[in-house]
């Protein structure tokens, strides 16, 4: 690991003259003579400098550069005829909209006197450990931006965000405030990849060549959204494969409206700008006020698309998820939603809990329907008391029984919502997000509580705290079943009301963080009608996410492949549910459903009352198998041996971080023409090590007890999978 040499905070004046102090072997180097910064994170180097005009300008982003001596100083771009001024052709690190800027700005502001010209120049910088802060200031106004760079040397990630501060006495209205702009090496031939979707069809992978013009992915919905996820990867399709070639990637940590744009100029300069969505955005800074933008994480690898997902998964496990590397593994969970929907009651839940425990579940979760006057989705949200008809003795008898069965207990909540048919709404109609006097559009019969309001945020925190304090609850499934509409906030002055986009999410994070601090053992799942709120912002406070309401195993293969491009499989809750599937009527064998769900954090969501003895027995065996491999699946390296999008068969492999175990899953979706199952060439093994293979069925014939890594990777394995929805899994244990 690289070590930083400068341990104390120092500000270096832009006008300081003297010998260049080059900080060799640190994660952040600065060459003062040419005013160049060089950041090292894993395989990634990132360089920028102060140009002749005093702007901070991007120089390099890509493979590791060992010596800062090789990097030229930043040089402003040329004026191209009289139409593309130098400000436009210079790739600034954080361009203000001002001077001759036609490219995407990182920040745009209107000052109190009507001035809208903002030109940011370097003032100073500070290096503290793995963090660099560069201060920029407008050329004449008391308006500064601090650009933060946090380097994660071991994970290969650089995090960037900005803090925008009005040092004057007059107000400034921000209309755009990005987290960062990233500049790709100059040239053509790039392809961008991103994720889109809708309810029950999240995580669809999209790709397009980056040609002059722009591609924008965004959410204007107040939360992350099913429709697009704030993740991207860019590569060179002629060079980059799943396992080799250059790839640049990034991910935003924000659970509100967001935007990432990929802008390629006619002169083949591609830049990626991301942060708060500029749509309907306005943030007024009075004198002395500041705004911090979300964190934009990014990285580079020369090892292909698969390595992007592995780097992100490791980074998330170490630095984002609560508990980091020390977090305990995800338990096998049972959730009653698809079995009972809103029809939950004491006897029914206890009966399911007993069955769930008998097949090996470790956590039992009551989903929607247990509170207020909730019978269907048109009432009760906001009234977080236990429904007396369904649970006449409160939750205690169920919780006690769950505990006596050796499981812990979890419960569903949807804290940010209110049904108009609720005591809360009757008491506080003003708490709903809306514009006074205008319609309040309901979705799923519910409205949003305006969490930007302090009284609402206090209420939400206190009912959750009470619920968790009064009941032995280990886990909350935190749902969020609609997006914003009519986002009014009339409790603050008109020119402050658009701050709702920031204040709402800040308060959400604050509630989650306070709750976790007070109840350190509590775990939380982020759910939003499936995968509508999955991002590196919410994942700082939640242990797992529900990626989709689509639990059909065949669809899940594709959704999971998309999900794991951006997020660790360990955070992905995946249930085995009943067939025919409620969504598409498809019937898939139980074993196939289990082996698909085992690619994440395994859950069971079927109605166990209807499962046969044989199915319960098979479940018991498969749940036990999952427990023997979950460390590898949840924390290991994922290799996509065959992706489900392009093939009628697919296969995933996970290798534990210490290399001692590997797990292979193989699926035949549908067999055509009697074609044999493709030979699988494993990856990520030690060529000279020997592995003992354990099978769960008779789909693989072995001629010897142990096999070398070499053989497994080059000769490969041939499984005898036949017919539709055949599947298998094997485990490889490295022989010591
Ligand atoms: C949407 C979630 O995604 C489902 O799993 C379930 O919890 C329902 N909401 C309950 O209303």
XYZ file of C-alpha atoms and ligand atoms in Angstrom:
747
model
C 0.000 0.000 0.000
C 1.237 3.470 -0.815
C 1.913 5.674 2.155
C 1.405 9.364 2.313
C 4.456 11.356 3.317
C 2.746 14.528 4.322
C 0.869 13.848 7.487
C -0.086 17.315 8.598
C -2.384 19.667 6.799
C -0.544 22.197 4.687
C -1.849 24.842 2.382
C 0.465 25.565 -0.496
C 0.133 28.991 -2.017
C -0.276 29.133 -5.758
C 2.393 31.760 -5.859
C 4.962 29.949 -3.757
C 8.297 29.734 -5.569
C 11.095 27.254 -4.962
C 12.144 23.652 -5.502
C 9.415 21.207 -6.382
C 8.602 18.948 -3.412
C 7.697 15.721 -5.165
C 5.982 13.287 -2.827
C 7.150 9.989 -4.272
C 5.364 6.825 -3.164
C 2.379 8.669 -1.746
C -1.190 8.212 -2.885
C -1.225 11.935 -3.682
C 1.756 13.673 -5.239
C 2.205 17.326 -6.070
C 4.917 18.834 -8.246
C 5.025 22.446 -7.299
C 7.237 23.636 -10.157
C 4.677 22.664 -12.763
C 1.647 22.707 -10.439
C 0.662 19.155 -11.205
C -1.188 16.719 -8.950
C -0.925 12.959 -9.413
C -3.239 10.573 -7.570
C -2.601 6.824 -7.370
C -5.359 4.356 -6.552
C -4.643 0.714 -7.330
C -4.051 0.430 -11.029
C -5.441 3.902 -11.588
C -3.564 7.167 -11.938
C -5.283 10.500 -12.161
C -3.481 13.738 -12.948
C -4.503 17.367 -13.168
C -2.824 20.692 -12.811
C -3.138 24.431 -12.738
C -2.922 25.899 -16.229
C -1.503 29.244 -17.380
C -4.835 30.963 -16.785
C -5.055 29.586 -13.234
C -7.812 27.082 -13.977
C -7.655 23.542 -12.661
C -7.317 21.338 -15.704
C -7.532 17.598 -16.212
C -4.372 15.991 -17.636
C -4.619 12.214 -17.403
C -6.958 9.416 -16.263
C -5.970 5.820 -16.798
C -3.298 3.212 -16.116
C -0.726 3.679 -13.403
C 1.907 6.343 -14.037
C 4.880 5.713 -11.846
C 6.556 9.101 -12.067
C 5.110 12.545 -11.769
C 8.207 13.725 -13.654
C 6.661 12.348 -16.869
C 3.538 14.448 -16.608
C 3.540 17.734 -18.500
C 2.056 20.838 -16.927
C -1.544 21.661 -17.741
C -1.781 23.763 -20.905
C -4.919 25.604 -21.924
C -6.660 24.453 -25.093
C -6.540 26.549 -28.269
C -9.127 28.969 -29.624
C -10.589 27.092 -32.589
C -11.520 29.795 -35.097
C -13.712 32.363 -33.389
C -16.337 29.805 -32.353
C -14.753 27.484 -29.826
C -12.957 29.687 -27.353
C -10.114 28.338 -25.275
C -12.367 27.945 -22.199
C -14.439 25.493 -24.193
C -11.514 23.457 -25.518
C -9.800 23.283 -22.105
C -11.000 20.307 -20.040
C -11.371 21.887 -16.609
C -11.693 19.811 -13.484
C -14.683 21.812 -12.322
C -15.754 24.442 -14.852
C -17.948 27.310 -13.791
C -20.408 28.564 -16.398
C -18.728 31.760 -17.441
C -16.358 33.180 -20.001
C -16.670 31.216 -23.279
C -17.954 27.915 -21.912
C -20.220 25.909 -24.225
C -19.436 22.503 -22.770
C -21.188 21.032 -19.724
C -20.506 23.192 -16.657
C -19.959 21.691 -13.232
C -21.448 24.744 -11.586
C -23.751 27.562 -12.661
C -24.853 30.435 -10.468
C -26.792 33.684 -10.496
C -25.463 36.321 -8.147
C -27.707 38.774 -6.301
C -26.779 41.641 -8.623
C -27.765 39.640 -11.711
C -24.263 38.554 -12.701
C -24.189 35.005 -14.073
C -20.515 34.832 -15.026
C -18.531 32.456 -12.828
C -14.831 31.798 -13.486
C -13.011 29.637 -10.969
C -9.252 29.790 -10.477
C -6.924 27.806 -8.251
C -6.098 29.360 -4.888
C -4.511 26.734 -2.698
C -4.528 23.091 -1.778
C -4.195 20.849 1.228
C -3.077 17.235 1.476
C -4.148 15.228 4.520
C -3.423 11.529 4.344
C -5.272 10.139 1.348
C -7.356 13.276 0.899
C -6.602 16.303 -1.225
C -8.617 19.488 -1.077
C -8.128 22.087 -3.766
C -9.622 25.499 -3.270
C -10.909 27.443 -6.267
C -12.249 30.974 -6.157
C -14.108 33.176 -8.578
C -11.794 35.682 -10.259
C -13.396 38.587 -8.405
C -16.277 37.502 -6.168
C -16.145 36.081 -2.634
C -17.301 32.698 -3.873
C -15.198 29.545 -3.406
C -15.395 25.900 -4.303
C -13.404 23.276 -2.490
C -12.778 20.228 -4.611
C -12.258 17.117 -2.514
C -10.361 14.082 -3.765
C -10.277 11.027 -1.504
C -7.988 8.264 -2.716
C -8.553 4.614 -1.792
C -5.152 3.193 -2.742
C -5.996 -0.421 -1.972
C -9.369 -0.440 -3.662
C -8.378 1.494 -6.779
C -11.092 4.101 -6.298
C -10.991 7.897 -6.225
C -13.905 9.734 -4.622
C -14.668 13.323 -5.545
C -17.110 15.883 -4.212
C -17.250 19.621 -3.847
C -18.182 22.112 -1.172
C -19.501 25.373 -2.563
C -19.341 28.364 -0.269
C -20.655 31.887 -0.483
C -18.170 34.012 1.465
C -19.918 37.275 0.647
C -22.879 38.991 2.212
C -25.192 38.895 -0.795
C -26.996 35.742 -1.841
C -26.027 33.455 -4.695
C -28.478 31.152 -6.386
C -26.950 27.879 -7.580
C -28.624 26.384 -10.639
C -26.166 23.567 -11.192
C -23.811 21.986 -8.685
C -22.109 18.852 -9.923
C -19.961 16.610 -7.777
C -17.202 16.238 -10.349
C -16.302 16.157 -14.010
C -14.069 13.336 -15.266
C -12.145 13.620 -18.530
C -11.318 10.544 -20.614
C -8.047 10.360 -22.552
C -8.527 12.296 -25.765
C -9.680 10.256 -28.760
C -12.511 8.272 -30.265
C -13.729 4.691 -30.116
C -15.296 4.680 -26.664
C -18.452 2.844 -25.722
C -20.549 3.692 -22.671
C -22.513 1.161 -20.643
C -25.277 2.000 -18.201
C -28.315 0.469 -16.509
C -31.975 1.237 -17.148
C -35.310 -0.363 -16.325
C -38.737 -0.013 -14.846
C -40.695 -1.737 -12.082
C -39.967 -5.493 -12.141
C -37.434 -5.002 -14.930
C -34.548 -3.128 -13.353
C -30.848 -3.569 -14.194
C -31.110 -3.798 -17.988
C -27.703 -3.217 -19.556
C -27.458 -0.549 -22.246
C -24.508 0.335 -24.437
C -23.817 3.003 -27.030
C -20.839 4.374 -28.871
C -19.712 7.771 -27.646
C -19.802 9.955 -30.709
C -19.957 13.770 -30.743
C -23.061 14.690 -28.769
C -24.376 13.803 -25.343
C -25.980 10.916 -23.513
C -27.713 11.761 -20.256
C -28.784 9.250 -17.628
C -30.748 10.660 -14.742
C -33.553 10.561 -12.257
C -35.921 13.517 -11.883
C -38.054 11.525 -9.455
C -36.675 12.584 -6.080
C -35.047 9.199 -5.543
C -32.562 6.991 -7.362
C -35.170 5.302 -9.591
C -35.804 2.001 -11.350
C -35.437 3.803 -14.683
C -31.694 4.438 -14.488
C -29.019 3.767 -11.915
C -26.148 6.191 -11.202
C -23.438 3.844 -12.478
C -21.456 3.870 -15.708
C -18.643 2.061 -17.380
C -16.798 3.184 -20.478
C -14.431 1.059 -22.510
C -12.974 0.573 -25.936
C -15.019 -2.254 -27.502
C -12.255 -3.233 -29.907
C -9.861 -3.765 -27.017
C -12.029 -4.480 -23.983
C -13.519 -7.852 -23.119
C -14.991 -9.280 -19.950
C -11.518 -10.107 -18.657
C -9.101 -7.722 -20.358
C -8.697 -4.256 -21.784
C -9.234 -0.715 -20.492
C -12.365 0.334 -18.646
C -13.233 3.549 -16.836
C -16.149 3.509 -14.412
C -18.003 5.583 -11.875
C -20.842 5.553 -9.412
C -22.675 8.317 -7.555
C -23.506 8.186 -3.876
C -26.850 9.961 -3.896
C -30.404 8.747 -3.313
C -32.207 11.805 -4.663
C -32.620 13.208 -8.169
C -29.297 12.793 -9.957
C -27.772 13.236 -13.379
C -24.737 11.915 -15.211
C -23.951 13.209 -18.678
C -21.458 11.823 -21.156
C -20.474 14.655 -23.478
C -18.242 14.124 -26.465
C -17.096 17.193 -28.342
C -16.655 17.355 -32.108
C -12.954 17.325 -31.312
C -13.283 13.897 -29.617
C -12.962 14.999 -26.033
C -15.271 12.997 -23.758
C -16.188 14.204 -20.311
C -18.474 12.730 -17.689
C -20.191 15.166 -15.355
C -22.423 14.043 -12.502
C -24.137 14.995 -9.289
C -27.415 16.669 -8.366
C -29.883 16.770 -11.211
C -30.030 20.237 -12.685
C -33.705 19.777 -13.553
C -35.883 21.972 -11.281
C -32.749 22.608 -9.228
C -32.071 25.811 -7.340
C -30.096 26.203 -4.166
C -29.877 29.624 -2.588
C -26.746 30.326 -0.588
C -27.010 33.340 1.681
C -23.775 34.917 2.866
C -21.722 32.366 4.808
C -23.742 29.356 3.626
C -22.376 26.365 1.790
C -23.536 23.296 -0.096
C -21.821 19.936 -0.187
C -22.402 17.815 -3.275
C -22.815 14.021 -3.363
C -19.742 11.827 -3.709
C -18.842 10.650 -7.213
C -16.615 7.548 -7.090
C -14.557 6.458 -10.084
C -11.866 4.066 -11.170
C -9.918 2.569 -14.029
C -8.745 -0.940 -14.806
C -6.867 -2.609 -17.646
C -8.479 -5.941 -16.782
C -11.788 -5.633 -18.524
C -15.433 -5.311 -17.633
C -15.450 -8.150 -15.125
C -12.732 -6.444 -13.100
C -14.843 -3.278 -12.920
C -17.518 -5.156 -11.032
C -14.977 -6.892 -8.816
C -13.276 -3.600 -7.906
C -16.597 -1.984 -7.111
C -17.751 -4.943 -5.019
C -14.549 -4.925 -2.954
C -14.699 -1.188 -2.506
C -18.326 -1.323 -1.382
C -17.627 -4.140 1.059
C -14.627 -2.376 2.568
C -15.672 1.262 2.505
C -19.380 1.716 1.911
C -21.471 -0.970 3.597
C -22.096 -0.574 7.339
C -19.490 -2.521 9.282
C -17.160 -2.715 6.272
C -15.124 -5.901 5.980
C -16.123 -6.813 9.523
C -19.849 -6.915 8.758
C -21.378 -10.307 9.344
C -22.543 -12.404 6.442
C -26.120 -12.017 5.308
C -28.423 -14.516 6.977
C -30.820 -16.779 5.082
C -34.103 -14.959 5.315
C -37.752 -15.883 5.010
C -40.232 -13.162 3.992
C -43.949 -13.763 3.835
C -44.919 -11.113 1.243
C -45.521 -13.298 -1.792
C -47.109 -15.950 0.418
C -49.646 -13.847 2.300
C -49.490 -10.298 0.913
C -51.426 -8.083 3.366
C -53.119 -11.048 5.085
C -50.722 -11.350 7.974
C -51.804 -12.469 11.442
C -50.302 -14.080 14.512
C -51.206 -17.707 13.799
C -50.379 -17.539 10.104
C -46.992 -15.938 10.638
C -46.037 -18.369 13.402
C -46.965 -21.309 11.160
C -44.764 -19.936 8.381
C -41.948 -19.207 10.817
C -41.937 -22.824 11.994
C -41.705 -24.082 8.424
C -39.041 -21.530 7.528
C -36.906 -22.564 10.485
C -37.233 -26.227 9.531
C -35.504 -25.613 6.189
C -32.730 -23.528 7.702
C -33.897 -19.891 7.607
C -32.070 -17.648 10.059
C -34.265 -14.554 9.870
C -38.057 -14.268 9.669
C -39.590 -11.095 8.251
C -43.200 -9.931 8.393
C -43.836 -7.772 5.351
C -46.581 -5.211 4.662
C -49.947 -5.348 6.431
C -49.181 -5.602 10.165
C -49.942 -1.991 11.190
C -52.686 0.640 11.404
C -55.881 -0.188 9.554
C -53.971 -1.819 6.711
C -56.014 -4.388 4.780
C -54.907 -3.531 1.281
C -52.727 -0.704 0.010
C -55.300 2.079 0.422
C -54.997 2.690 4.162
C -52.743 2.722 7.172
C -49.410 4.151 5.984
C -48.373 6.658 8.625
C -50.066 4.817 11.517
C -47.276 2.655 12.880
C -49.118 0.868 15.664
C -49.709 -2.885 15.593
C -53.072 -3.850 14.073
C -55.119 -5.298 16.947
C -57.334 -7.573 14.828
C -54.342 -9.264 13.212
C -52.022 -9.284 16.227
C -54.257 -9.062 19.318
C -51.296 -9.632 21.651
C -48.950 -7.312 19.824
C -45.881 -8.581 17.990
C -44.348 -10.239 21.042
C -45.799 -13.754 20.614
C -44.554 -13.921 17.020
C -41.155 -12.501 17.914
C -40.769 -14.881 20.865
C -41.678 -17.860 18.717
C -39.287 -16.738 15.972
C -36.518 -16.489 18.560
C -37.321 -19.855 20.070
C -36.978 -21.304 16.578
C -33.441 -19.929 16.427
C -34.143 -17.067 14.006
C -34.037 -13.324 14.425
C -36.963 -11.107 13.560
C -37.463 -8.430 10.939
C -40.371 -6.257 9.909
C -41.459 -4.135 6.931
C -41.890 -0.362 7.150
C -42.515 2.392 4.637
C -41.642 5.396 6.797
C -41.704 8.178 4.200
C -45.275 7.601 3.016
C -48.800 8.328 4.115
C -52.178 7.085 2.937
C -54.819 9.817 2.925
C -56.889 7.212 4.774
C -54.796 7.301 7.938
C -54.916 9.009 11.315
C -51.615 10.697 10.522
C -52.923 12.350 7.375
C -56.152 13.401 9.063
C -54.063 15.070 11.778
C -51.291 16.468 9.559
C -52.421 16.938 5.963
C -49.780 19.697 5.709
C -47.024 17.077 6.088
C -47.685 15.636 2.640
C -45.447 16.867 -0.146
C -47.532 19.137 -2.352
C -48.129 22.661 -3.632
C -50.898 24.271 -1.544
C -54.153 24.484 -3.432
C -52.950 22.158 -6.166
C -53.843 18.485 -6.725
C -52.116 15.828 -4.655
C -51.537 13.011 -7.082
C -51.646 9.622 -5.411
C -49.739 6.584 -6.588
C -50.633 3.258 -4.976
C -53.105 5.369 -2.951
C -50.310 7.106 -1.124
C -48.576 10.467 -0.814
C -45.054 11.326 0.224
C -44.370 12.839 3.592
C -42.151 15.840 3.111
C -39.076 14.606 4.919
C -37.345 17.939 4.257
C -39.504 19.305 7.091
C -37.882 18.948 10.489
C -41.168 18.050 12.223
C -41.771 15.237 9.718
C -38.211 13.956 10.019
C -38.530 14.019 13.832
C -41.786 12.085 13.656
C -40.317 9.442 11.346
C -37.241 8.989 13.527
C -39.257 8.772 16.738
C -41.759 6.188 15.518
C -38.968 4.011 14.143
C -36.940 4.363 17.326
C -40.011 3.438 19.382
C -40.820 0.444 17.192
C -37.270 -0.901 17.411
C -36.871 -0.077 21.109
C -40.136 -1.714 22.165
C -39.758 -4.872 20.078
C -36.797 -7.151 19.601
C -36.328 -6.253 15.947
C -33.075 -7.171 14.219
C -33.986 -6.024 10.727
C -36.101 -3.429 8.959
C -37.160 -3.803 5.358
C -37.451 -0.089 4.491
C -39.755 0.282 1.511
C -40.581 3.306 -0.679
C -43.298 2.634 -3.201
C -43.663 5.720 -5.318
C -41.750 8.637 -6.807
C -42.297 12.316 -6.234
C -44.997 14.497 -7.715
C -45.882 18.132 -6.979
C -42.712 18.611 -4.867
C -43.795 21.678 -2.919
C -42.391 22.812 0.426
C -44.430 25.829 1.479
C -43.083 25.910 5.051
C -39.995 27.797 3.846
C -39.736 31.016 1.751
C -40.406 30.621 -1.971
C -36.777 31.090 -2.967
C -35.701 28.269 -0.630
C -38.355 25.736 -1.640
C -36.336 23.894 -4.265
C -33.885 22.953 -1.566
C -36.331 20.108 -0.980
C -34.290 17.939 -3.380
C -31.289 18.120 -1.076
C -32.898 18.556 2.349
C -35.193 15.549 1.936
C -32.331 13.143 1.234
C -30.056 14.685 3.866
C -32.792 14.120 6.451
C -33.339 10.561 5.230
C -29.640 9.813 5.731
C -29.733 11.526 9.103
C -32.651 9.385 10.307
C -30.945 6.200 9.135
C -27.681 7.170 10.740
C -29.260 8.121 14.077
C -31.281 4.938 14.125
C -28.217 2.807 13.481
C -26.193 4.681 16.095
C -28.868 4.106 18.731
C -29.504 0.480 17.696
C -26.088 -0.783 16.593
C -27.317 -4.323 15.958
C -30.152 -3.242 13.696
C -29.805 -4.149 10.020
C -31.752 -2.460 7.242
C -32.733 -3.357 3.688
C -33.327 -0.606 1.136
C -36.332 -1.461 -0.999
C -38.301 0.756 -3.328
C -40.963 -1.354 -4.992
C -37.977 -3.511 -5.924
C -34.716 -1.827 -6.934
C -35.830 1.810 -7.068
C -33.379 3.033 -4.424
C -30.021 1.333 -4.825
C -26.985 3.603 -4.789
C -23.813 4.244 -2.832
C -25.569 6.913 -0.759
C -28.244 4.687 0.773
C -25.834 1.758 0.990
C -23.792 3.630 3.576
C -26.732 3.087 5.928
C -28.297 -0.144 4.710
C -26.910 -3.659 4.738
C -28.664 -4.996 1.675
C -31.107 -4.043 -1.052
C -34.106 -5.623 -2.688
C -33.153 -5.469 -6.371
C -36.523 -6.212 -7.964
C -40.073 -7.347 -7.335
C -39.502 -9.672 -10.258
C -38.716 -13.019 -8.649
C -38.989 -15.147 -11.773
C -35.739 -17.134 -11.843
C -35.121 -16.790 -15.568
C -35.658 -13.018 -15.542
C -33.590 -12.796 -12.391
C -30.542 -14.207 -14.162
C -30.520 -11.150 -16.422
C -31.419 -8.696 -13.640
C -28.711 -10.107 -11.397
C -26.145 -9.892 -14.166
C -26.966 -6.181 -14.546
C -27.112 -5.569 -10.801
C -23.689 -7.110 -10.176
C -22.119 -4.852 -12.823
C -22.567 -2.058 -10.306
C -23.064 -3.592 -6.852
C -21.741 -6.440 -4.749
C -23.725 -9.688 -4.885
C -23.484 -9.766 -1.105
C -25.846 -6.787 -0.908
C -28.391 -8.334 -3.274
C -31.324 -10.025 -1.587
C -32.675 -12.854 -3.766
C -35.735 -14.949 -2.970
C -36.937 -18.357 -4.023
C -40.656 -17.930 -4.644
C -43.632 -19.960 -5.827
C -44.443 -21.078 -9.338
C -46.140 -20.306 -11.613
C -44.504 -16.933 -11.011
C -47.036 -14.187 -10.216
C -45.568 -11.899 -12.852
C -45.186 -14.040 -15.952
C -46.809 -17.363 -15.067
C -43.547 -19.184 -15.749
C -42.849 -22.459 -13.974
C -39.225 -23.169 -13.192
C -37.999 -26.150 -11.101
C -37.262 -25.509 -7.435
C -33.587 -26.377 -7.781
C -33.113 -23.847 -10.619
C -34.848 -21.196 -8.509
C -32.554 -21.899 -5.552
C -29.381 -21.941 -7.613
C -30.309 -18.581 -9.173
C -31.116 -17.005 -5.791
C -27.837 -18.325 -4.355
C -25.977 -15.692 -6.429
C -26.876 -13.164 -3.784
C -28.078 -13.108 -0.231
C -30.463 -16.085 -0.194
C -34.058 -15.598 0.846
C -37.185 -17.691 0.628
C -40.444 -16.013 -0.220
C -42.810 -18.813 -1.234
C -45.869 -20.030 0.642
C -44.297 -22.877 2.583
C -47.761 -24.119 3.579
C -48.140 -25.328 0.006
C -44.706 -26.891 -0.427
C -44.604 -30.707 -0.493
C -42.488 -32.755 1.889
C -40.117 -33.454 -0.987
C -39.791 -29.717 -1.721
C -39.166 -28.970 1.951
C -36.505 -31.676 2.080
C -34.858 -30.380 -1.096
C -34.969 -26.866 0.354
C -33.253 -28.020 3.520
C -30.430 -29.573 1.513
C -30.031 -26.528 -0.744
C -30.139 -24.010 2.117
C -27.403 -26.002 3.867
C -25.401 -25.981 0.623
C -25.772 -22.195 0.386
C -24.462 -21.768 3.918
C -21.324 -23.665 2.905
C -20.626 -21.251 0.026
C -22.117 -17.925 1.109
C -18.857 -16.410 2.278
C -17.475 -16.934 -1.222
C -20.592 -15.631 -2.985
C -21.134 -12.633 -0.731
C -17.499 -11.526 -0.436
C -15.614 -13.228 -3.253
C -14.722 -12.392 -6.844
C -17.425 -12.845 -9.457
C -16.512 -14.184 -12.893
C -19.197 -14.298 -15.563
C -18.366 -17.497 -17.436
C -21.390 -17.103 -19.716
C -23.755 -14.164 -19.547
C -27.507 -14.774 -19.704
C -28.338 -11.948 -22.116
C -26.736 -13.439 -25.203
C -27.078 -17.135 -24.489
C -29.668 -19.819 -23.849
C -27.335 -20.971 -21.108
C -25.394 -19.039 -18.488
C -22.872 -19.583 -15.752
C -21.320 -17.659 -12.875
C -18.266 -18.445 -10.786
C -17.204 -16.974 -7.456
C -13.715 -17.300 -6.012
C -13.122 -16.540 -2.331
C -10.758 -13.678 -1.561
C -8.166 -16.062 -0.132
C -8.525 -18.393 -3.125
C -9.362 -21.423 -0.989
C -12.857 -21.966 -2.394
C -14.579 -21.467 -5.722
C -18.223 -22.030 -6.585
C -19.668 -22.536 -10.039
C -23.326 -22.228 -11.000
C -24.461 -23.476 -14.398
C -27.890 -22.940 -15.942
C -29.459 -24.250 -19.105
C -32.366 -21.927 -19.850
C -33.704 -23.875 -22.802
C -32.145 -26.573 -24.848
C -32.144 -26.187 -28.619
C -31.364 -28.950 -31.137
C -30.006 -31.234 -28.424
C -26.828 -29.124 -28.329
C -24.582 -30.162 -25.422
C -23.966 -27.682 -22.617
C -20.918 -25.531 -23.465
C -17.620 -26.390 -21.792
C -16.925 -23.965 -18.962
C -13.416 -22.594 -18.602
C -13.048 -21.453 -15.023
C -11.243 -18.259 -14.084
C -9.390 -16.765 -11.170
C -7.889 -20.054 -9.936
C -4.243 -20.741 -9.131
C -2.858 -22.657 -12.133
C -0.561 -24.840 -10.075
C -2.938 -25.532 -7.185
C -5.145 -28.622 -7.028
C -8.829 -28.414 -6.230
C -11.142 -31.004 -4.765
C -14.496 -30.817 -6.525
C -17.747 -31.343 -4.633
C -20.904 -31.848 -6.662
C -24.515 -31.512 -5.558
C -25.844 -33.943 -8.165
C -24.697 -36.197 -11.001
C -24.268 -33.512 -13.677
C -20.486 -33.740 -13.683
C -18.507 -36.929 -14.120
C -15.072 -36.760 -12.558
C -12.198 -39.004 -13.441
C -9.997 -38.038 -10.500
C -10.551 -36.749 -7.011
C -8.615 -33.517 -7.466
C -8.012 -31.363 -10.533
C -5.403 -28.666 -11.199
C -6.308 -25.012 -11.635
C -4.537 -25.132 -14.969
C -6.787 -27.870 -16.246
C -9.960 -26.230 -14.938
C -9.125 -22.940 -16.631
C -7.786 -24.268 -19.940
C -9.438 -27.607 -20.575
C -12.523 -26.711 -18.586
C -15.487 -28.661 -17.271
C -18.320 -30.263 -19.184
C -21.614 -30.541 -17.367
C -24.339 -32.849 -18.515
C -27.249 -30.412 -18.446
C -30.198 -31.322 -20.636
C -33.700 -30.011 -21.235
C -35.219 -26.717 -20.157
C -34.259 -25.208 -16.795
C -31.641 -27.758 -15.898
C -29.025 -26.441 -13.484
C -26.203 -27.443 -11.207
C -23.509 -26.125 -8.929
C -20.121 -27.373 -7.837
C -17.684 -26.287 -5.183
C -13.924 -26.397 -5.536
C -11.842 -26.555 -2.382
C -8.149 -25.825 -2.866
C -6.064 -28.706 -1.565
C -3.703 -27.304 1.058
C -42.915 -3.514 -2.599
C -41.782 -4.435 -2.237
O -40.825 -4.443 -3.260
C -42.358 -5.814 -1.974
O -41.331 -6.741 -1.715
C -43.300 -5.734 -0.807
O -42.600 -5.394 0.350
C -44.386 -4.711 -1.099
N -43.857 -3.439 -1.506
C -45.260 -4.512 0.102
O -46.182 -3.512 -0.066
